[in-house]
mmCIF file of C-alpha atoms in Angstrom:
data_model
loop_
_atom_site.group_PDB
_atom_site.id
_atom_site.type_symbol
_atom_site.label_atom_id
_atom_site.label_comp_id
_atom_site.label_asym_id
_atom_site.label_seq_id
_atom_site.Cartn_x
_atom_site.Cartn_y
_atom_site.Cartn_z
ATOM 1 C CA MET A 151 46.288 22.455 20.494
ATOM 2 C CA ASN A 152 43.715 20.051 19.109
ATOM 3 C CA LEU A 153 40.399 21.791 19.700
ATOM 4 C CA ARG A 154 38.425 18.609 19.224
ATOM 5 C CA ASP A 155 40.299 16.995 22.054
ATOM 6 C CA ILE A 156 39.735 19.783 24.596
ATOM 7 C CA HIS A 157 36.300 20.973 23.537
ATOM 8 C CA THR A 158 33.338 18.664 22.922
ATOM 9 C CA PRO A 159 30.244 20.741 22.142
ATOM 10 C CA VAL A 160 27.387 20.025 24.538
ATOM 11 C CA LEU A 161 24.114 18.542 23.141
ATOM 12 C CA LEU A 162 25.407 19.180 19.624
ATOM 13 C CA GLU A 163 23.104 16.830 17.744
ATOM 14 C CA ARG A 164 20.031 17.998 19.660
ATOM 15 C CA CYS A 165 20.893 21.657 18.947
ATOM 16 C CA ILE A 166 21.187 20.837 15.233
ATOM 17 C CA GLU A 167 17.893 18.902 15.261
ATOM 18 C CA LEU A 168 16.027 21.755 16.918
ATOM 19 C CA LEU A 169 17.456 24.525 14.784
ATOM 20 C CA ALA A 170 17.521 22.677 11.432
ATOM 21 C CA PRO A 171 14.000 23.605 10.205
ATOM 22 C CA ALA A 172 15.015 27.280 10.399
ATOM 23 C CA LEU A 173 18.387 26.824 8.712
ATOM 24 C CA GLU A 174 17.737 24.669 5.689
ATOM 25 C CA ARG A 175 17.057 27.402 3.147
ATOM 26 C CA ASP A 176 19.985 28.810 1.208
ATOM 27 C CA GLY A 177 21.201 32.040 2.797
ATOM 28 C CA ALA A 178 19.785 31.361 6.222
ATOM 29 C CA VAL A 179 21.573 33.105 9.109
ATOM 30 C CA ILE A 180 22.515 31.602 12.463
ATOM 31 C CA VAL A 181 23.859 33.546 15.409
ATOM 32 C CA ASP A 182 26.171 31.706 17.805
ATOM 33 C CA ALA A 183 25.829 34.189 20.628
ATOM 34 C CA THR A 184 28.485 32.462 22.726
ATOM 35 C CA LEU A 185 30.995 31.370 20.072
ATOM 36 C CA GLY A 186 33.696 30.008 22.394
ATOM 37 C CA MET A 187 36.097 27.889 20.349
ATOM 38 C CA GLY A 188 33.568 27.420 17.567
ATOM 39 C CA GLY A 189 32.575 23.775 18.034
ATOM 40 C CA HIS A 190 28.852 24.236 17.602
ATOM 41 C CA SER A 191 29.387 26.791 14.776
ATOM 42 C CA GLU A 192 31.671 24.495 12.832
ATOM 43 C CA ALA A 193 29.123 21.696 12.925
ATOM 44 C CA PHE A 194 26.329 23.958 11.717
ATOM 45 C CA LEU A 195 28.384 25.321 8.834
ATOM 46 C CA GLU A 196 29.330 21.781 7.786
ATOM 47 C CA ARG A 197 25.720 20.477 7.935
ATOM 48 C CA PHE A 198 24.140 23.452 6.105
ATOM 49 C CA PRO A 199 26.212 24.485 3.060
ATOM 50 C CA GLY A 200 24.114 27.609 2.403
ATOM 51 C CA LEU A 201 24.262 28.855 5.989
ATOM 52 C CA ARG A 202 25.746 32.181 7.106
ATOM 53 C CA LEU A 203 27.154 32.530 10.608
ATOM 54 C CA VAL A 204 27.441 35.557 12.885
ATOM 55 C CA GLY A 205 29.572 34.485 15.851
ATOM 56 C CA LEU A 206 29.733 36.611 19.024
ATOM 57 C CA ASP A 207 32.088 36.504 21.939
ATOM 58 C CA ARG A 208 33.434 38.947 24.473
ATOM 59 C CA ASP A 209 36.634 36.909 24.832
ATOM 60 C CA THR A 210 39.290 37.958 22.291
ATOM 61 C CA ASP A 211 41.175 34.684 22.739
ATOM 62 C CA ALA A 212 38.041 32.733 21.843
ATOM 63 C CA LEU A 213 37.459 34.887 18.763
ATOM 64 C CA ARG A 214 41.030 34.322 17.597
ATOM 65 C CA ILE A 215 40.871 30.520 18.056
ATOM 66 C CA ALA A 216 37.382 30.231 16.516
ATOM 67 C CA GLY A 217 38.473 32.451 13.656
ATOM 68 C CA GLU A 218 41.300 30.010 12.817
ATOM 69 C CA ARG A 219 38.991 27.046 13.161
ATOM 70 C CA LEU A 220 36.318 28.530 10.916
ATOM 71 C CA ALA A 221 38.596 30.209 8.377
ATOM 72 C CA ARG A 222 37.886 27.510 5.764
ATOM 73 C CA PHE A 223 34.272 28.725 5.525
ATOM 74 C CA GLY A 224 35.438 32.118 4.231
ATOM 75 C CA GLU A 225 32.830 34.787 3.733
ATOM 76 C CA ARG A 226 30.082 32.645 5.280
ATOM 77 C CA VAL A 227 31.485 33.610 8.694
ATOM 78 C CA THR A 228 31.361 37.002 10.446
ATOM 79 C CA LEU A 229 32.815 37.241 13.939
ATOM 80 C CA VAL A 230 31.986 40.124 16.283
ATOM 81 C CA HIS A 231 33.697 41.117 19.544
ATOM 82 C CA THR A 232 30.744 41.927 21.790
ATOM 83 C CA VAL A 233 28.819 40.807 24.849
ATOM 84 C CA TYR A 234 25.779 38.842 23.792
ATOM 85 C CA ASP A 235 23.251 41.461 24.924
ATOM 86 C CA GLY A 236 24.557 43.302 21.832
ATOM 87 C CA ILE A 237 23.144 40.612 19.571
ATOM 88 C CA ALA A 238 20.740 42.837 17.614
ATOM 89 C CA ASP A 239 23.397 45.431 16.792
ATOM 90 C CA ALA A 240 25.866 42.696 15.877
ATOM 91 C CA VAL A 241 23.473 41.110 13.383
ATOM 92 C CA ILE A 242 22.750 44.465 11.787
ATOM 93 C CA SER A 243 26.468 45.332 11.590
ATOM 94 C CA ALA A 244 27.041 42.021 9.848
ATOM 95 C CA GLY A 245 24.585 43.079 7.172
ATOM 96 C CA PHE A 246 21.469 41.146 8.189
ATOM 97 C CA ALA A 247 18.042 42.349 9.323
ATOM 98 C CA LYS A 248 17.048 39.081 11.051
ATOM 99 C CA ALA A 249 18.580 35.807 12.266
ATOM 100 C CA ASP A 250 16.849 32.528 11.401
ATOM 101 C CA GLY A 251 18.450 30.586 14.244
ATOM 102 C CA ILE A 252 20.101 31.620 17.524
ATOM 103 C CA LEU A 253 22.189 29.550 19.908
ATOM 104 C CA PHE A 254 23.242 30.508 23.409
ATOM 105 C CA ASP A 255 25.663 28.130 25.170
ATOM 106 C CA LEU A 256 25.926 29.952 28.490
ATOM 107 C CA GLY A 257 28.426 29.971 31.344
ATOM 108 C CA VAL A 258 32.191 29.666 31.336
ATOM 109 C CA SER A 259 33.727 28.138 28.245
ATOM 110 C CA SER A 260 36.142 25.229 27.934
ATOM 111 C CA LEU A 261 38.846 27.683 26.908
ATOM 112 C CA GLN A 262 38.406 29.801 30.012
ATOM 113 C CA LEU A 263 38.371 26.771 32.309
ATOM 114 C CA ASP A 264 41.321 25.009 30.721
ATOM 115 C CA VAL A 265 43.701 27.974 30.435
ATOM 116 C CA ALA A 266 44.953 28.175 34.025
ATOM 117 C CA ASP A 267 46.025 31.796 34.079
ATOM 118 C CA ARG A 268 42.447 33.035 33.544
ATOM 119 C CA GLY A 269 41.600 32.200 37.197
ATOM 120 C CA PHE A 270 38.181 30.615 36.580
ATOM 121 C CA ALA A 271 39.037 27.166 37.998
ATOM 122 C CA TYR A 272 39.361 26.661 41.743
ATOM 123 C CA SER A 273 41.395 23.505 41.055
ATOM 124 C CA LYS A 274 44.290 25.479 39.484
ATOM 125 C CA ASP A 275 46.378 28.186 41.169
ATOM 126 C CA ALA A 276 46.298 31.308 38.987
ATOM 127 C CA PRO A 277 45.817 35.097 39.176
ATOM 128 C CA LEU A 278 42.230 35.899 40.153
ATOM 129 C CA ASP A 279 41.156 37.515 36.917
ATOM 130 C CA MET A 280 37.873 35.784 35.783
ATOM 131 C CA ARG A 281 37.106 38.430 33.123
ATOM 132 C CA MET A 282 35.669 36.861 29.988
ATOM 133 C CA ASP A 283 36.899 39.987 28.163
ATOM 134 C CA GLN A 284 40.385 40.638 29.477
ATOM 135 C CA SER A 285 40.514 43.998 27.776
ATOM 136 C CA ALA A 286 37.999 45.688 30.123
ATOM 137 C CA GLY A 287 36.414 45.650 33.544
ATOM 138 C CA VAL A 288 37.345 44.735 37.084
ATOM 139 C CA THR A 289 38.894 41.398 38.064
ATOM 140 C CA ALA A 290 37.863 38.976 40.746
ATOM 141 C CA ALA A 291 40.873 40.175 42.757
ATOM 142 C CA ASP A 292 39.520 43.723 42.537
ATOM 143 C CA VAL A 293 36.161 42.534 43.891
ATOM 144 C CA LEU A 294 37.803 40.743 46.777
ATOM 145 C CA ALA A 295 39.966 43.785 47.565
ATOM 146 C CA THR A 296 37.283 46.456 47.462
ATOM 147 C CA TYR A 297 33.844 45.000 48.338
ATOM 148 C CA GLY A 298 32.635 45.314 51.885
ATOM 149 C CA GLU A 299 31.534 42.313 53.927
ATOM 150 C CA GLY A 300 27.843 42.932 53.131
ATOM 151 C CA ASP A 301 28.445 43.101 49.384
ATOM 152 C CA LEU A 302 30.548 39.953 49.358
ATOM 153 C CA ARG A 303 27.873 38.093 51.320
ATOM 154 C CA ARG A 304 25.214 39.399 48.897
ATOM 155 C CA ILE A 305 26.926 38.120 45.783
ATOM 156 C CA PHE A 306 27.829 34.767 47.352
ATOM 157 C CA GLU A 307 24.172 34.306 48.380
ATOM 158 C CA ARG A 308 22.590 35.629 45.207
ATOM 159 C CA TYR A 309 24.936 34.306 42.522
ATOM 160 C CA GLY A 310 26.377 31.284 44.278
ATOM 161 C CA GLU A 311 23.365 30.292 46.398
ATOM 162 C CA GLU A 312 25.953 29.700 49.082
ATOM 163 C CA LYS A 313 24.646 28.893 52.584
ATOM 164 C CA LEU A 314 27.927 29.868 54.206
ATOM 165 C CA ALA A 315 28.076 33.249 52.467
ATOM 166 C CA GLY A 316 28.361 35.253 55.686
ATOM 167 C CA ARG A 317 31.133 33.033 57.086
ATOM 168 C CA TYR A 318 33.101 33.240 53.830
ATOM 169 C CA ALA A 319 32.680 36.994 53.555
ATOM 170 C CA ARG A 320 34.034 37.488 57.097
ATOM 171 C CA ALA A 321 36.969 35.187 56.401
ATOM 172 C CA ILE A 322 37.885 37.067 53.257
ATOM 173 C CA ILE A 323 37.753 40.454 55.025
ATOM 174 C CA ALA A 324 40.015 39.138 57.784
ATOM 175 C CA ALA A 325 42.446 37.541 55.351
ATOM 176 C CA ARG A 326 42.780 40.554 53.077
ATOM 177 C CA ALA A 327 43.733 42.699 56.093
ATOM 178 C CA GLU A 328 46.885 40.598 56.277
ATOM 179 C CA ALA A 329 47.696 40.460 52.543
ATOM 180 C CA PRO A 330 45.877 41.018 49.232
ATOM 181 C CA ILE A 331 44.020 38.000 47.850
ATOM 182 C CA GLU A 332 45.336 37.862 44.320
ATOM 183 C CA ARG A 333 45.539 34.169 43.447
ATOM 184 C CA SER A 334 42.981 31.414 43.277
ATOM 185 C CA GLY A 335 45.072 29.096 45.415
ATOM 186 C CA ARG A 336 45.048 31.527 48.377
ATOM 187 C CA LEU A 337 41.320 32.100 48.053
ATOM 188 C CA VAL A 338 40.706 28.357 48.121
ATOM 189 C CA GLU A 339 42.823 28.049 51.251
ATOM 190 C CA ILE A 340 40.801 30.784 52.985
ATOM 191 C CA LEU A 341 37.490 29.168 52.040
ATOM 192 C CA VAL A 342 38.548 25.669 53.079
ATOM 193 C CA ALA A 343 39.802 26.946 56.436
ATOM 194 C CA ALA A 344 36.439 28.716 57.007
ATOM 195 C CA THR A 345 34.366 25.641 56.134
ATOM 196 C CA PRO A 346 33.134 23.277 58.877
ATOM 197 C CA TYR A 347 34.363 19.724 58.277
ATOM 198 C CA ALA A 348 30.873 18.347 57.845
ATOM 199 C CA ALA A 349 30.125 20.875 55.057
ATOM 200 C CA GLN A 350 33.303 19.908 53.215
ATOM 201 C CA ARG A 351 31.851 16.460 52.556
ATOM 202 C CA THR A 352 28.983 17.925 50.486
ATOM 203 C CA GLY A 353 31.222 19.450 47.774
ATOM 204 C CA HIS A 354 34.220 21.671 47.290
ATOM 205 C CA PRO A 355 33.955 24.743 49.485
ATOM 206 C CA ALA A 356 35.125 27.046 46.670
ATOM 207 C CA LYS A 357 32.701 25.963 43.936
ATOM 208 C CA ARG A 358 29.840 28.343 44.629
ATOM 209 C CA VAL A 359 32.070 31.271 45.619
ATOM 210 C CA PHE A 360 34.016 31.043 42.371
ATOM 211 C CA GLN A 361 30.743 30.869 40.444
ATOM 212 C CA ALA A 362 29.466 33.948 42.262
ATOM 213 C CA LEU A 363 32.655 35.915 41.606
ATOM 214 C CA ARG A 364 32.602 35.019 37.919
ATOM 215 C CA ILE A 365 28.994 36.134 37.536
ATOM 216 C CA GLU A 366 29.693 39.374 39.368
ATOM 217 C CA VAL A 367 32.818 40.206 37.404
ATOM 218 C CA ASN A 368 31.155 39.587 34.067
ATOM 219 C CA ARG A 369 27.622 40.831 34.997
ATOM 220 C CA GLU A 370 26.340 37.633 33.466
ATOM 221 C CA LEU A 371 22.765 37.626 34.820
ATOM 222 C CA SER A 372 21.982 41.216 33.946
ATOM 223 C CA VAL A 373 23.473 40.684 30.462
ATOM 224 C CA LEU A 374 21.392 37.509 29.986
ATOM 225 C CA GLU A 375 18.262 39.270 31.166
ATOM 226 C CA ARG A 376 18.676 41.769 28.319
ATOM 227 C CA ALA A 377 20.019 39.315 25.757
ATOM 228 C CA VAL A 378 17.190 36.779 25.510
ATOM 229 C CA PRO A 379 14.396 39.299 24.731
ATOM 230 C CA SER A 380 16.741 41.032 22.283
ATOM 231 C CA ALA A 381 17.434 37.744 20.571
ATOM 232 C CA LEU A 382 13.744 36.898 20.331
ATOM 233 C CA GLY A 383 13.158 40.288 18.754
ATOM 234 C CA ILE A 384 15.328 39.514 15.717
ATOM 235 C CA LEU A 385 13.773 36.154 14.889
ATOM 236 C CA PRO A 386 11.389 36.059 11.900
ATOM 237 C CA VAL A 387 8.320 33.808 11.808
ATOM 238 C CA GLY A 388 9.716 30.285 11.687
ATOM 239 C CA GLY A 389 12.971 31.397 13.381
ATOM 240 C CA ARG A 390 14.177 29.325 16.298
ATOM 241 C CA ILE A 391 16.256 29.830 19.466
ATOM 242 C CA VAL A 392 18.049 27.255 21.626
ATOM 243 C CA VAL A 393 19.562 28.096 24.993
ATOM 244 C CA LEU A 394 21.846 25.858 27.037
ATOM 245 C CA ALA A 395 22.136 26.886 30.685
ATOM 246 C CA TYR A 396 24.363 25.290 33.272
ATOM 247 C CA GLN A 397 23.198 26.702 36.583
ATOM 248 C CA SER A 398 19.792 27.414 38.053
ATOM 249 C CA LEU A 399 20.018 31.200 38.064
ATOM 250 C CA GLU A 400 20.614 31.315 34.303
ATOM 251 C CA ASP A 401 17.928 28.734 33.651
ATOM 252 C CA ARG A 402 15.313 30.639 35.642
ATOM 253 C CA LEU A 403 15.901 33.788 33.594
ATOM 254 C CA VAL A 404 15.629 31.882 30.348
ATOM 255 C CA LYS A 405 12.493 30.049 31.506
ATOM 256 C CA ARG A 406 10.834 33.311 32.494
ATOM 257 C CA ALA A 407 11.693 35.041 29.202
ATOM 258 C CA LEU A 408 10.371 32.146 27.128
ATOM 259 C CA ALA A 409 7.256 31.878 29.299
ATOM 260 C CA GLU A 410 6.433 35.523 28.629
ATOM 261 C CA ALA A 411 7.054 35.123 24.898
ATOM 262 C CA THR A 412 4.798 32.042 24.650
ATOM 263 C CA ALA A 413 1.954 33.407 26.758
ATOM 264 C CA SER A 414 -1.297 34.889 25.452
ATOM 265 C CA THR A 415 -1.792 38.570 26.235
ATOM 266 C CA ALA A 416 -5.584 38.278 26.107
ATOM 267 C CA PRO A 417 -7.316 39.918 29.126
ATOM 268 C CA ALA A 418 -8.705 37.482 31.661
ATOM 269 C CA GLY A 419 -12.274 36.450 30.894
ATOM 270 C CA LEU A 420 -12.204 37.326 27.187
ATOM 271 C CA PRO A 421 -14.457 34.733 25.524
ATOM 272 C CA VAL A 422 -12.480 34.620 22.282
ATOM 273 C CA GLU A 423 -8.714 35.237 21.874
ATOM 274 C CA LEU A 424 -8.133 37.887 19.266
ATOM 275 C CA PRO A 425 -5.180 37.336 16.849
ATOM 276 C CA GLU A 426 -3.239 40.229 18.308
ATOM 277 C CA HIS A 427 -3.291 38.538 21.721
ATOM 278 C CA ALA A 428 -2.057 35.138 20.483
ATOM 279 C CA PRO A 429 1.385 33.980 21.678
ATOM 280 C CA ARG A 430 4.307 35.148 19.527
ATOM 281 C CA PHE A 431 6.340 31.988 20.185
ATOM 282 C CA ARG A 432 5.794 28.297 20.922
ATOM 283 C CA LEU A 433 8.007 26.098 23.012
ATOM 284 C CA LEU A 434 9.858 23.343 21.165
ATOM 285 C CA VAL A 435 10.603 21.205 24.200
ATOM 286 C CA LYS A 436 8.604 20.521 27.342
ATOM 287 C CA GLY A 437 10.362 22.028 30.315
ATOM 288 C CA ALA A 438 14.133 21.796 30.288
ATOM 289 C CA GLU A 439 15.852 18.895 28.536
ATOM 290 C CA LEU A 440 18.870 17.224 30.099
ATOM 291 C CA ALA A 441 21.822 15.488 28.521
ATOM 292 C CA SER A 442 21.576 11.729 28.171
ATOM 293 C CA ASP A 443 23.443 9.428 30.561
ATOM 294 C CA GLU A 444 25.700 8.479 27.633
ATOM 295 C CA GLU A 445 26.646 12.093 26.882
ATOM 296 C CA ARG A 446 27.255 12.856 30.541
ATOM 297 C CA ALA A 447 29.615 9.893 30.712
ATOM 298 C CA THR A 448 31.602 10.935 27.634
ATOM 299 C CA ASN A 449 31.400 14.702 28.207
ATOM 300 C CA PRO A 450 31.183 15.561 31.936
ATOM 301 C CA ARG A 451 30.551 19.270 31.200
ATOM 302 C CA ALA A 452 27.138 18.233 29.896
ATOM 303 C CA THR A 453 26.071 17.028 33.334
ATOM 304 C CA PRO A 454 24.378 20.221 34.597
ATOM 305 C CA VAL A 455 23.036 21.452 31.246
ATOM 306 C CA ARG A 456 19.396 22.508 30.830
ATOM 307 C CA LEU A 457 18.193 23.030 27.279
ATOM 308 C CA ARG A 458 15.217 25.218 26.357
ATOM 309 C CA ALA A 459 14.027 26.140 22.847
ATOM 310 C CA ALA A 460 11.294 28.132 21.106
ATOM 311 C CA GLU A 461 10.071 29.066 17.647
ATOM 312 C CA ARG A 462 8.421 32.332 16.525
ATOM 313 C CA VAL A 463 4.934 31.688 15.237
ATOM 314 C CA ARG A 464 3.742 35.230 14.551
ATOM 315 C CA GLU A 465 5.109 38.770 14.307
ATOM 316 C CA ASP A 466 4.734 41.236 17.145
ATOM 317 C CA ALA A 467 1.481 43.126 17.109
#
């Protein structure tokens, strides 16, 4: 398997540009909180010869593949099997007190999408697993087998922003009464059959349901809600964070966390802002940056990406 053929890191040059000022000193530490197959990490290690990497991933297959890819960098690399809300503990366990740069490349990885038997892709028939860490937790098939109609509707609405959530939940309950729903192909058939013809012209009926199931199985939003503040907490002054989000729910959480970190805490009406009320971070980009038309054309997975970034400008009070 040629990793460079199946995995093109999204917004790679822009990530390097934004994080470079924090990584140029010898002995600087970067945390790749979503290591995947190591594409971003490899590029950072090549560009900055004095850089140390702490790479995190909950997916043991990803850690194995990235470990092989990054083996040539020797002791400069420490890989940790953890969910990224464990970032602070992972950095400490690797022997560092702080991280100079942090990268989050959120969502499902190329590895998880491209390996059919993981069940992430609605275009490939496979067991409905969807666990990023296949060593623990419930599967998507478990969710479909045990959740009531109300809970299924809730996750389809909340995590998939699916307008037909109620219709799909009812169809799944009826279908599972006949036989367990254990494969992605059968779930797709159920969803397509439950979708009015007019709605099928606006996109694949399974897209949002599969997204919702993946988020539910991996608790992605609750993990992210804890992870970003934790990551900000281990950045020193001058340290930088870049987050790549691929769907609106993730991006909203990141936007909110960075807005809080970059806001003044001075009481309303105070004539002069005291130093202890000054923002702890500053935004490095205005709003959310998108991939260029050129990158979208050459790397379709960059199409939905939203990039946000910030730098710590003072210590916590």
